[in-house]
């Protein structure tokens, strides 16, 4: 991992995501360019001392030559610091997983695209929303013609956390608020690219041209915090894209609607387990993750919403804390298990006794 | 792990849950009582040969005596096979994580409760729903008096997967459908106990007595598939509990509503990221996981619904498949990253040019 | 109209309902048993002096003998005062529209049922919810077998307006809170009968027996304010009914779910324009009033929710106030119309000019 | 009424709206310019022969001179036929209620605006959505500063009824599809003006300029059926407006979101009884019509959704049909009333008898 030292949100998310299915093990990292932070972060994550780096170039060189070197690297640095390490690792023949947007500028991005990776190294850009089972189903439905010819795409990504100036903006330490580091934009780079990618991913359409209106509503802000964009796709479809970080009442409300001449789709992040599908002239259908009409994708059966695994993991995590530190956590115990059996037994008894009130046995 | 051999759903879920936060490593298991299945399942999960068992008694003995023996065991066998291994491991001083309901009968459950664990071994019953951040918030809100005195509790858990006779019922291999193995009930044991536990967990109320009506709507079924129960709690609160596995249109719809004399709460599993809270005489409030008014619990910031980590992990998992097997997966690539930069650059250009249509650069 | 004098809610609602489709004209009434109130209320409603009564017996006699006598009477008095006027008018050959529940006791109700109406006079009980287009569709769908054999019915009616003692309870003037006047119950008479009727209306099932738990949660209240009831229907279907007037956060939340062995229905009053229909093993469908899959019932096309007519009427009503009294109301004017034309013209101009910003013409 | 002859939808709606609150009586009309249709339509509506006109000029003259002449006229003709009768009646001193958009062109609209009405005659444009109680509350909340300074307005009006060519388009008889008659636009005139008016009504903002992209997705259609518009308001607020008649899955989905620097509002026509209000940094609130936090507006108490009156009226209307024609309608009868009393009595009995099953008395 490059970046993602102690306290960094995206590094933490990447590590959980890597662990969940058991395919990855974190063994090396340049978690910070400051040697002391790199050391302390690496140790906290259990890395061996000789695999803690503070220079990603050195790490790419060392890891690509040792026999047990890393197969994949995850880059979770700020936007303008994606390209250099990505280039180094691709050239060293190590697969790259990288946060979006790709770069701090288009020129940088094109440079990276021109690199020839060694050993067929691959590149993954983490547009997270493409990983939702129903987003993939939506893409499949468009591709197989369920919607007919696509006419319009409405996509929006609304947040409100930048409604007022943030402490790190005031302190001048917010790289997202610095046009040179964020990729040339604010909301449009941070979340507009997610919305754009989602629209492209599902609709399969290629953008022809756009007409845009960007604003910085908060005084003193140097990048846009609200973007209104009209879209024209190749082939004649049209669209609207709204990205905002000052839309009070929205947390991470990304929503996509695609309309064809035969049917339409509607997916929103606030309820990611449902996809609305409507054929012209028929009743609206709600397709659930792994439910009827879906693609059977997902780790667990239908009806357990996304998040079930996280709730389950919370029990495991809390129990680890109880065991290790004697922490007090509200966990179901043996006594709850016995009481559950009392409940079952009581219910059977009352049911067999004319529904009379049965005290808990 | 005890049980959970190849193909078993709950074993798979337990393993993901254990892995997610990085606190557990699977090193030993009696994954099946059939030696051949135990062997093949254990190897598939990467267990060392000397830590693959087919007899949990042997495993408890061996693991408790070796210096690197397991600290915790997860029991994911059918209900009537929980108690014997749980007893063995608790007596061997190994912590136990166990599926619900606790046992095949109340008598068995009480026997287990009478066991004195060695070395202070602890016991966790996996009532999953208590792990949702907003369920814990609900419990806290009741406990601190936000609802006033509790008057009514409405809880329901509706599924529809047993609407018709299942293939394993027809084949006679469904342990859930056998009263002797399921814990004496069908829907009431399988999901009724979840509903009951959730009501107890959040309300903090103790059950006084109940009045029940149980049915088996599907011809030939030997356990209940629908339960209607009225509840009386100590102190005067009342409740209703509905558990059904023949409620067409429901996947895993567990919902809890708690009404006090000052306010009420409403949480449902189909939208686990929202908790509705209403003070008498005020507008309804929607509290989101980690949002305003919540308990700040959760691995990630507000607005990323439960499931965001799973979507993220899907990208990692797919990328592993691409790398290892060259599989074809719809993943965002470097080209998408470059296009994202083109999008940003085009938007900035149009915005600065009177909103004229700007072809994608 | 009998009852419904100045200030009475149900009389006001009945009058609007009668007027809406243009089939009724209010020409006579015994709006109060107090002559002065009857007079002032009648005059306020434009009744001729000789058709204002304070005694319903006299009214039944007089109206049934005059050539232009009323065809229909609406009885909107408290529950225990329904039967006497209903009997009088039926015996006088005048059709009766009557509020629910029918009577203050079962005996009274049966007496009324034994009356032989003159001239084939008919009787309508205003269980309002049976008038919703989608409730009627639900009934039709059950009747034609879309759900298969009905197994379970879940019905609830939750309100919160009696969460605390009301002023008229404190003053002792609340007829609903007096068992002798309300029909023997509180919540069960006032709203439980609505829930029961709705379940019966849609499911077509006959009740066999019930098991009930009634409470008065508010100290000093003499009738139930919360009812939990388990239902057994003839033929084997089961149900639960919850009626509450102390369910904080609910206004008039009546909801019905019906489950068959082939499909299920879900309708709720908080969103009366949608009916959820799910066939076993298929995606959930949302049927809208007058939309695809509906019965084509409703005064206006699909998509205008119930309430569109009321919004439209509000414009008319406000405009009448502006005209008559010069009242200040926020109504769209000629200037808004001109501006609307400016908007259209501007949009056409920008669209034809490369999306350049077009000042409002 | 001008226009609105037999079969015309808007005339029918206007007549119900006029009747609902009892302030209007229909006494005269030029319901069609074809004398025979005017006659038959007028008679069907109960107009006296001498007040049935086929020429609105003649009607304006005659009605303004007779002592019992109409006070108000409702104009429900196609868009391009609004201005001439409106002018005639305003000049005759008769108040005018007129459908939107105001005219077939901006020039026409301005001509009308230049007319000096006689006797202070007033003009109402029926932008229906401004009549919803919660839309008016939204306007009040903005006006009193609850949202702070407005930053963005998102408004959309989506329908799907023009997804394919309609029969009257094919026949060439669709005035809405003829640019000369519709007001110069298709979707933008028919529903875009509603969206625009709603945004203006609630936000109070004045439009500065716009950037538009209009389409006709259906081959052969001569007016737009989809409009994407970016908005700039005076003072710096921005907005997006989407109006579509080819958005599959939408019936009359008008939705408005307004974002200020302190709070936001969200109202949608598919659930007109709820207004979402969120203060920055606080939990989302759901304000219901006439509920806590609302303006107390509405004919009936909170919780009865808009549409309750229509359901109630349906019972009255059906009963009239039963009485007049012996029609068969599914209405609650005396027997239902008696059964309701049996239900209450049975519930009281079971509750007093340990919840034993009580057969229906």
Short mmCIF file of N, CA, C and O in Angstrom, two decimals, chain A residues 94 139 163 190 206 208 210 214 237-238 246-247 271-272 275 289-290 312 331-332 337 343:
data_model
loop_
_atom_site.label_atom_id
_atom_site.label_comp_id
_atom_site.label_asym_id
_atom_site.label_seq_id
_atom_site.Cartn_x
_atom_site.Cartn_y
_atom_site.Cartn_z
N UNK A 94 4.28 -4.76 -11.31
CA UNK A 94 3.40 -5.03 -10.17
C UNK A 94 2.02 -4.42 -10.46
O UNK A 94 1.91 -3.26 -10.88
N UNK A 139 -26.19 -2.59 -15.66
CA UNK A 139 -25.33 -2.59 -16.85
C UNK A 139 -25.69 -3.75 -17.78
O UNK A 139 -25.82 -3.57 -19.00
N UNK A 163 -20.86 22.23 3.02
CA UNK A 163 -21.82 23.34 3.08
C UNK A 163 -21.21 24.57 3.74
O UNK A 163 -21.52 25.71 3.37
N UNK A 190 -13.97 15.13 -7.27
CA UNK A 190 -14.13 14.22 -6.14
C UNK A 190 -15.32 13.27 -6.34
O UNK A 190 -15.22 12.07 -6.11
N UNK A 206 -21.02 6.64 -25.03
CA UNK A 206 -19.82 7.46 -25.10
C UNK A 206 -20.23 8.93 -25.10
O UNK A 206 -21.11 9.33 -25.87
N UNK A 208 -20.33 12.68 -26.10
CA UNK A 208 -19.95 13.50 -27.25
C UNK A 208 -19.50 14.89 -26.81
O UNK A 208 -18.40 15.33 -27.09
N UNK A 210 -20.45 18.38 -23.78
CA UNK A 210 -21.15 18.77 -22.55
C UNK A 210 -21.23 20.28 -22.46
O UNK A 210 -20.50 21.01 -23.14
N UNK A 214 -20.28 25.64 -13.26
CA UNK A 214 -19.65 25.26 -11.99
C UNK A 214 -19.66 26.44 -11.02
O UNK A 214 -19.50 27.58 -11.44
N UNK A 237 -28.32 10.24 -27.50
CA UNK A 237 -28.88 10.28 -26.15
C UNK A 237 -28.41 11.55 -25.45
O UNK A 237 -27.38 12.12 -25.77
N UNK A 238 -29.21 12.00 -24.48
CA UNK A 238 -28.92 13.21 -23.73
C UNK A 238 -28.89 12.91 -22.25
O UNK A 238 -29.41 11.86 -21.82
N UNK A 246 -22.54 20.80 -1.43
CA UNK A 246 -23.22 21.77 -0.57
C UNK A 246 -24.73 21.55 -0.60
O UNK A 246 -25.50 22.48 -0.39
N UNK A 247 -25.15 20.32 -0.87
CA UNK A 247 -26.58 20.01 -0.98
C UNK A 247 -27.07 19.51 0.38
O UNK A 247 -27.12 18.30 0.63
N UNK A 271 -30.47 3.31 -1.09
CA UNK A 271 -31.14 2.02 -0.98
C UNK A 271 -30.52 1.10 -2.03
O UNK A 271 -31.15 0.79 -3.05
N UNK A 272 -29.27 0.67 -1.81
CA UNK A 272 -28.52 -0.01 -2.88
C UNK A 272 -29.02 -1.41 -3.16
O UNK A 272 -28.58 -2.02 -4.13
N UNK A 275 -33.39 -2.16 -7.23
CA UNK A 275 -33.28 -1.56 -8.56
C UNK A 275 -34.69 -1.49 -9.12
O UNK A 275 -35.38 -2.50 -9.20
N UNK A 289 -31.41 -7.24 -4.65
CA UNK A 289 -30.13 -7.91 -4.81
C UNK A 289 -30.33 -9.40 -4.64
O UNK A 289 -30.83 -9.86 -3.62
N UNK A 290 -30.03 -10.14 -5.63
CA UNK A 290 -30.11 -11.59 -5.58
C UNK A 290 -31.54 -12.12 -5.56
O UNK A 290 -31.76 -13.34 -5.44
N UNK A 312 -22.60 -8.69 10.98
CA UNK A 312 -22.08 -9.96 11.49
C UNK A 312 -20.64 -9.76 11.98
O UNK A 312 -20.25 -10.23 13.06
N UNK A 331 -23.35 -7.75 23.70
CA UNK A 331 -23.39 -8.95 22.86
C UNK A 331 -24.37 -10.00 23.40
O UNK A 331 -24.52 -10.14 24.62
N UNK A 332 -25.03 -10.72 22.50
CA UNK A 332 -25.90 -11.82 22.94
C UNK A 332 -25.06 -12.93 23.59
O UNK A 332 -24.01 -13.30 23.05
N UNK A 337 -29.42 -17.14 24.82
CA UNK A 337 -29.72 -18.38 24.12
C UNK A 337 -30.73 -19.22 24.88
O UNK A 337 -31.68 -19.78 24.31
N UNK A 343 -38.58 -18.97 25.12
CA UNK A 343 -39.57 -18.30 24.28
C UNK A 343 -40.24 -19.31 23.34
O UNK A 343 -41.47 -19.38 23.24
#
